[in-house]
Short mmCIF file of N, CA and C in Angstrom, two decimals:
data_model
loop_
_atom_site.label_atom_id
_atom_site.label_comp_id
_atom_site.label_asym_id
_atom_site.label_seq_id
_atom_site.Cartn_x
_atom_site.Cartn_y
_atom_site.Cartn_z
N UNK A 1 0.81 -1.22 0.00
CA UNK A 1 0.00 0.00 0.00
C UNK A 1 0.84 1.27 0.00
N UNK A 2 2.26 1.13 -0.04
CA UNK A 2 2.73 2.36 0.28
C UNK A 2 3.91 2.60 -1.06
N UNK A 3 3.33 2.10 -1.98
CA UNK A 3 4.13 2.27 -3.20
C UNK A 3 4.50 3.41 -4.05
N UNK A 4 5.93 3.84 -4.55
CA UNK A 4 5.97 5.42 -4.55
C UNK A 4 5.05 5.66 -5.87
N UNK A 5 4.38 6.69 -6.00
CA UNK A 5 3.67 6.84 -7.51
C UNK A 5 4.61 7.16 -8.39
N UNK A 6 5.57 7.63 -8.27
CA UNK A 6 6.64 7.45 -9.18
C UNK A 6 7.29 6.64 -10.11
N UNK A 7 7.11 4.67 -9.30
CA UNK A 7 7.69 3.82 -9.55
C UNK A 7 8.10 3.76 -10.60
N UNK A 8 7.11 2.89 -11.26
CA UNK A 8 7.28 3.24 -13.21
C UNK A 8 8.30 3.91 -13.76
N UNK A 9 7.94 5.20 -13.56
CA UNK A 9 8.08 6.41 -14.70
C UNK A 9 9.96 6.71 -13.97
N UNK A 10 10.37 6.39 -12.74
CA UNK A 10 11.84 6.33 -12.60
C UNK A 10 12.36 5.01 -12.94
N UNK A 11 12.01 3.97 -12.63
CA UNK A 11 12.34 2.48 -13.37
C UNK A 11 12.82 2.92 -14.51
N UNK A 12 11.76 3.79 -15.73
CA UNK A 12 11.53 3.30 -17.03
C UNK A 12 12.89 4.51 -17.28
N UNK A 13 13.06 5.71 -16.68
CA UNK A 13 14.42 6.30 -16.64
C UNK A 13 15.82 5.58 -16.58
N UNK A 14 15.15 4.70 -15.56
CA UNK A 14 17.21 4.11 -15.17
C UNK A 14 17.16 2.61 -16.05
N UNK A 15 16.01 2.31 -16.48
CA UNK A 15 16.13 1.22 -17.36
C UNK A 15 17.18 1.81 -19.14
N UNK A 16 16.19 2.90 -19.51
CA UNK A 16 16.92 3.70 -20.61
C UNK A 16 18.40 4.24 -20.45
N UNK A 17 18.84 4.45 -19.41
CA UNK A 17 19.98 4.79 -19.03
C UNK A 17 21.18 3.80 -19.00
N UNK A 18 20.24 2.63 -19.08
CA UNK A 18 21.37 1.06 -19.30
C UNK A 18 20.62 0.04 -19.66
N UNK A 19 20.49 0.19 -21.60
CA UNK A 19 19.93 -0.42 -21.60
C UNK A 19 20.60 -1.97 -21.60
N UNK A 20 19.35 -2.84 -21.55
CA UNK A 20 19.99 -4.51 -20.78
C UNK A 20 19.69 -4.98 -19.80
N UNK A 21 19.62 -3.60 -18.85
CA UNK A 21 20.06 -3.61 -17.71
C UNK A 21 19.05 -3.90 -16.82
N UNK A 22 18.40 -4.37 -15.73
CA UNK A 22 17.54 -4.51 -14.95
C UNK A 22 17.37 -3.49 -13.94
N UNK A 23 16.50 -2.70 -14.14
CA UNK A 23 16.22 -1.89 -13.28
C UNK A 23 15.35 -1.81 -11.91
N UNK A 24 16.28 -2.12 -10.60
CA UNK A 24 15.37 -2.34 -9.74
C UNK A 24 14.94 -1.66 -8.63
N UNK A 25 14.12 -1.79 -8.12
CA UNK A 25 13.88 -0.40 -6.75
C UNK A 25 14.44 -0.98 -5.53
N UNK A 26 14.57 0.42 -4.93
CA UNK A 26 15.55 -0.14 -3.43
C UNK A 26 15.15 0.68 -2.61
N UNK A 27 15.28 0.90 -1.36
CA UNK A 27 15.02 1.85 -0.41
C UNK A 27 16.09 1.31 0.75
N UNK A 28 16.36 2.69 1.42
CA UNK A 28 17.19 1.96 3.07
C UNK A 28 18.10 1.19 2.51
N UNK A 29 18.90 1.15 1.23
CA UNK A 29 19.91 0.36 1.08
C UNK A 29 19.52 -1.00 0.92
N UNK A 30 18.82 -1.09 0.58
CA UNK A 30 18.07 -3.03 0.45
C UNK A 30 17.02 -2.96 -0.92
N UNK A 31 17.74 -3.45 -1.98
CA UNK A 31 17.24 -3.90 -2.89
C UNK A 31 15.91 -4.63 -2.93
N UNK A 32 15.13 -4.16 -4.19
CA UNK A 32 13.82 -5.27 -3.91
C UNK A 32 13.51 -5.91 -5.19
N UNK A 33 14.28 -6.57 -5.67
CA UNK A 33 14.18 -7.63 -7.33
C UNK A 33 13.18 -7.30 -7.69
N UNK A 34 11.39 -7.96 -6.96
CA UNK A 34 10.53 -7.85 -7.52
C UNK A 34 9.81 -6.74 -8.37
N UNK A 35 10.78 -5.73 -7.69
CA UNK A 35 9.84 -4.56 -7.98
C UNK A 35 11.18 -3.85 -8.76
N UNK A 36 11.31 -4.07 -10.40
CA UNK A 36 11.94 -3.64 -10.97
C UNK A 36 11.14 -3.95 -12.76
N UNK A 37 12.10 -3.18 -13.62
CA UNK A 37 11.45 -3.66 -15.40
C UNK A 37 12.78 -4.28 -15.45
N UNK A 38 11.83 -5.36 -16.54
CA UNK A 38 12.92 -6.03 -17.00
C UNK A 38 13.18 -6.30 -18.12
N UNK A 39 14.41 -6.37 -18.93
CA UNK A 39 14.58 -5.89 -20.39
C UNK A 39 14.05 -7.61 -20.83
N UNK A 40 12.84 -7.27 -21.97
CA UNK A 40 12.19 -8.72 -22.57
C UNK A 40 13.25 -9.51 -23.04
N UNK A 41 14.55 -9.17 -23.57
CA UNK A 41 15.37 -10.25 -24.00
C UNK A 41 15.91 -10.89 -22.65
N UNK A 42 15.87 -11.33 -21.65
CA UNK A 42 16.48 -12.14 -20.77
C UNK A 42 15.16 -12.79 -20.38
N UNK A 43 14.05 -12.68 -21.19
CA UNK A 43 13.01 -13.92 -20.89
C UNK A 43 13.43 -15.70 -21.01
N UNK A 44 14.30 -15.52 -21.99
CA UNK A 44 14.55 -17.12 -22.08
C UNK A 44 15.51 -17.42 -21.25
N UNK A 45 16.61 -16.52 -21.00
CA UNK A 45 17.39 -16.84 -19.84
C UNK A 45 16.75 -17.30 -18.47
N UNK A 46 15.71 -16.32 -18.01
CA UNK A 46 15.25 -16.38 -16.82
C UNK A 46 14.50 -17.89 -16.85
N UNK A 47 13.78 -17.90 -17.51
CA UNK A 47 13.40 -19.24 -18.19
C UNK A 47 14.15 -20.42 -17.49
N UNK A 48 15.17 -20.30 -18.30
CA UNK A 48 16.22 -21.30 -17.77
C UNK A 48 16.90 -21.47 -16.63
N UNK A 49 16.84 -20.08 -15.75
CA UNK A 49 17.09 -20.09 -14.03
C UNK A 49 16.15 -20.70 -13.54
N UNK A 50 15.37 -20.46 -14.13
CA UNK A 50 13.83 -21.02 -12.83
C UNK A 50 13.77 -22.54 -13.71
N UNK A 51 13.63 -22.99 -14.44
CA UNK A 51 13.14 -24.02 -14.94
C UNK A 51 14.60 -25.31 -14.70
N UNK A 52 15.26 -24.77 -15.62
CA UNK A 52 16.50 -25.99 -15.99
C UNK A 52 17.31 -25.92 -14.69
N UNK A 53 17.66 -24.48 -14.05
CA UNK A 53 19.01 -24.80 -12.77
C UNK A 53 18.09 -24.72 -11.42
N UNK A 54 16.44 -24.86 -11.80
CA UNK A 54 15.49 -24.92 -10.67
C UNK A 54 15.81 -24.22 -9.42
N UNK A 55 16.31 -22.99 -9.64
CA UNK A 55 16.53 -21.78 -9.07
C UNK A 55 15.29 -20.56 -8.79
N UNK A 56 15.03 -20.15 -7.83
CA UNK A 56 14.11 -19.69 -7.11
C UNK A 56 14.72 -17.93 -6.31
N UNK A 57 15.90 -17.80 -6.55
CA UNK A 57 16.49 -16.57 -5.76
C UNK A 57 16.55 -15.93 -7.15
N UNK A 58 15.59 -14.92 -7.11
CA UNK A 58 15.34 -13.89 -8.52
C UNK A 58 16.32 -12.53 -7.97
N UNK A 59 17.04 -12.75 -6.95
CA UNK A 59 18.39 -11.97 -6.60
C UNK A 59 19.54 -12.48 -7.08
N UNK A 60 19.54 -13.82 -7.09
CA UNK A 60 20.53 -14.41 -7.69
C UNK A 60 21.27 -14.08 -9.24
N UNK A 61 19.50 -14.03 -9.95
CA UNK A 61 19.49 -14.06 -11.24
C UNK A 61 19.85 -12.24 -11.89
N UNK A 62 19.06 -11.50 -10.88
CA UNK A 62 19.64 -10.39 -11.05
C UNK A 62 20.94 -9.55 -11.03
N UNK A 63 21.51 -10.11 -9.76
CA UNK A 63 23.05 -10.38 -9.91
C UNK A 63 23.87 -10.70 -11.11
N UNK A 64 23.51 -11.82 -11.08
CA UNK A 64 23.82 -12.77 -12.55
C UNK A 64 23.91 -12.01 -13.64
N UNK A 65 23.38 -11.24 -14.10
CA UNK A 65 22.88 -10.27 -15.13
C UNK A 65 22.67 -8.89 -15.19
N UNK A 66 23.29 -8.66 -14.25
CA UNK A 66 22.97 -6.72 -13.90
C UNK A 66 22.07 -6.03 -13.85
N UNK A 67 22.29 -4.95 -12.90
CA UNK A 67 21.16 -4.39 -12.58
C UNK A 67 21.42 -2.27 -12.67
N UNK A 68 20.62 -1.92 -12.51
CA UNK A 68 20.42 -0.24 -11.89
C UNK A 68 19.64 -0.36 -10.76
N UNK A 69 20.03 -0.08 -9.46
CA UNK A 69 19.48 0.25 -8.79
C UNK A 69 19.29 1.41 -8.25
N UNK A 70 17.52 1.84 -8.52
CA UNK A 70 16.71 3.40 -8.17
C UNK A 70 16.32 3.19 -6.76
N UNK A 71 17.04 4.20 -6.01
CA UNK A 71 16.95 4.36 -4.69
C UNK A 71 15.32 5.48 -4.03
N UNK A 72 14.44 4.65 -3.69
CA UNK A 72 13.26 5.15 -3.20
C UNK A 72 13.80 5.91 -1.66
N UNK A 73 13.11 7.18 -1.25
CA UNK A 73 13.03 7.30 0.05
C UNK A 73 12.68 6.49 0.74
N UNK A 74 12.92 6.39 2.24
CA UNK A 74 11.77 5.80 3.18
C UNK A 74 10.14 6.70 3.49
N UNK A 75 9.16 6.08 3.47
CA UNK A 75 8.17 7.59 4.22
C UNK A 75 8.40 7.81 5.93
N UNK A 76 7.93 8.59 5.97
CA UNK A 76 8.18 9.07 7.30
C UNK A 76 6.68 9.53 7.75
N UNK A 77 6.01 9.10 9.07
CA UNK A 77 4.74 9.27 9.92
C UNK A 77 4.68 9.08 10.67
N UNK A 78 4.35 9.84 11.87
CA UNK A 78 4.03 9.48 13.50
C UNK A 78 5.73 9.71 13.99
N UNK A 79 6.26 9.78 13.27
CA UNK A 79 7.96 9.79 13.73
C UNK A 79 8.50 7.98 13.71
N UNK A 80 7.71 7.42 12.73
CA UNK A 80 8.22 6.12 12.12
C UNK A 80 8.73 6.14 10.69
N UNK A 81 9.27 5.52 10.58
CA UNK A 81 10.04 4.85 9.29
C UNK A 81 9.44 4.06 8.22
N UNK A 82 8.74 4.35 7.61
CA UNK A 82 7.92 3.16 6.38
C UNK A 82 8.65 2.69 5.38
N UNK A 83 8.74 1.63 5.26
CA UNK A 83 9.43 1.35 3.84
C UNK A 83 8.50 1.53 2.93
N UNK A 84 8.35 2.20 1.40
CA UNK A 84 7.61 1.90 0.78
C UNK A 84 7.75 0.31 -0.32
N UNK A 85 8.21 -0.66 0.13
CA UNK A 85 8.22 -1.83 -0.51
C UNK A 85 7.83 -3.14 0.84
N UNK A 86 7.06 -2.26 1.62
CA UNK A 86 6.79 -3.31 2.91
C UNK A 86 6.20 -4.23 2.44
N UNK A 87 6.96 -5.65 3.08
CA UNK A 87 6.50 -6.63 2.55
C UNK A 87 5.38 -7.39 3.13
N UNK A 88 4.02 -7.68 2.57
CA UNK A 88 2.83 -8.46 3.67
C UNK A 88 2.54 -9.80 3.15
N UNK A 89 3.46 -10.51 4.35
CA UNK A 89 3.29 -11.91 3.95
C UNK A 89 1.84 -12.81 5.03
N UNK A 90 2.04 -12.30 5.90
CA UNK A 90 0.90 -12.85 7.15
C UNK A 90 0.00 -11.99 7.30
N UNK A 91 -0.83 -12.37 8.59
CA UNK A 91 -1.65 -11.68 8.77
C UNK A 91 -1.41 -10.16 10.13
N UNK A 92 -0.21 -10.92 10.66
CA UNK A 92 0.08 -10.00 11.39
C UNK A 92 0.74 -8.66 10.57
N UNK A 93 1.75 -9.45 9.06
CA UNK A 93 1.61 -8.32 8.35
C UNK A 93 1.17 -7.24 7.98
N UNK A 94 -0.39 -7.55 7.85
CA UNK A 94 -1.10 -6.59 6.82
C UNK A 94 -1.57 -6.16 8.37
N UNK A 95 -2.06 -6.56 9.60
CA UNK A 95 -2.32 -5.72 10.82
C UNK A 95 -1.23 -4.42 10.55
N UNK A 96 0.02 -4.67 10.36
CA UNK A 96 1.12 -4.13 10.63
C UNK A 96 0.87 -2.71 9.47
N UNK A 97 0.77 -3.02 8.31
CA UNK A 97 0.74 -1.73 7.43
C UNK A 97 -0.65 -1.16 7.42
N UNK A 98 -1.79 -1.98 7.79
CA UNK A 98 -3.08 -1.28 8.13
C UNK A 98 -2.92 -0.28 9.22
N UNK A 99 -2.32 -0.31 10.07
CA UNK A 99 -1.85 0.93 11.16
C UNK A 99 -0.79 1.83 10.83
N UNK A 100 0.37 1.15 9.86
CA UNK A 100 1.18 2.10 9.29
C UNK A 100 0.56 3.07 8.38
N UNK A 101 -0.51 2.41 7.65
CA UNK A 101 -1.47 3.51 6.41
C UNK A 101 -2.26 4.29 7.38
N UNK A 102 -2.85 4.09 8.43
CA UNK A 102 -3.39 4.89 9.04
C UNK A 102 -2.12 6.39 9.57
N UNK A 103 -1.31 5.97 9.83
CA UNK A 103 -0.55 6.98 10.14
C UNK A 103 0.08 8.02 9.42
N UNK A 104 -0.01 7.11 7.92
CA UNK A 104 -0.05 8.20 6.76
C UNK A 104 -1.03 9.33 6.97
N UNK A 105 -2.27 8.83 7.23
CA UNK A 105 -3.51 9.87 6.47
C UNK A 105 -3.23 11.08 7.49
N UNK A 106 -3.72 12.02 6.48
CA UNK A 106 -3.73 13.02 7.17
C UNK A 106 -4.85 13.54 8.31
#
């Protein structure tokens, strides 16, 4: 929920800036694979990470193949720290950014 509206439209900057290159978002110094563009010619490669070397670390693969990484702020509310790439895997998760979004609103 706390995704920069920007995303895209700086991705699609630092992607053009190298092209090839995988462009991925980061914040706080911590990369986030998922949330990057990715140049369509390394479809068959990737292909072959996940399928043939049955590889599952899409950090791995990014590594593997280079990247740009676009550095997001953190947000800031209540005098907390938000990542905007918070990750909600449980349920205590989404408790967790349902009170962090509240602290957004104005």
């Amino acid at each position: 929920p706390f995704f920069p509206g920007d995303l895209v439209e700086r991705l699609a900057v630092a992607a053009r800036a190298r092209p090839g290159a995988i462009a991925v978002a980061s914040s706080d110094g911590r990369w986030h694979p998922t949330f990057a563009l990715w140049p369509l010619g390394l479809r068959d490669a990737l292909r072959h990470f996940l399928v043939e070397e049955d590889n599952r670390r899409v950090s791995a693969f990014v590594e593997r193949h280079g990247f740009v990484e676009v550095e997001f702020p953190m947000l800031e509310a209540g005098g907390e720290r938000i990542d905007p790439f918070f990750n909600i895997n449980t349920p205590d998760d989404l408790a967790e950014a349902e009170r962090l979004l509240q602290s957004l609103e104005p």
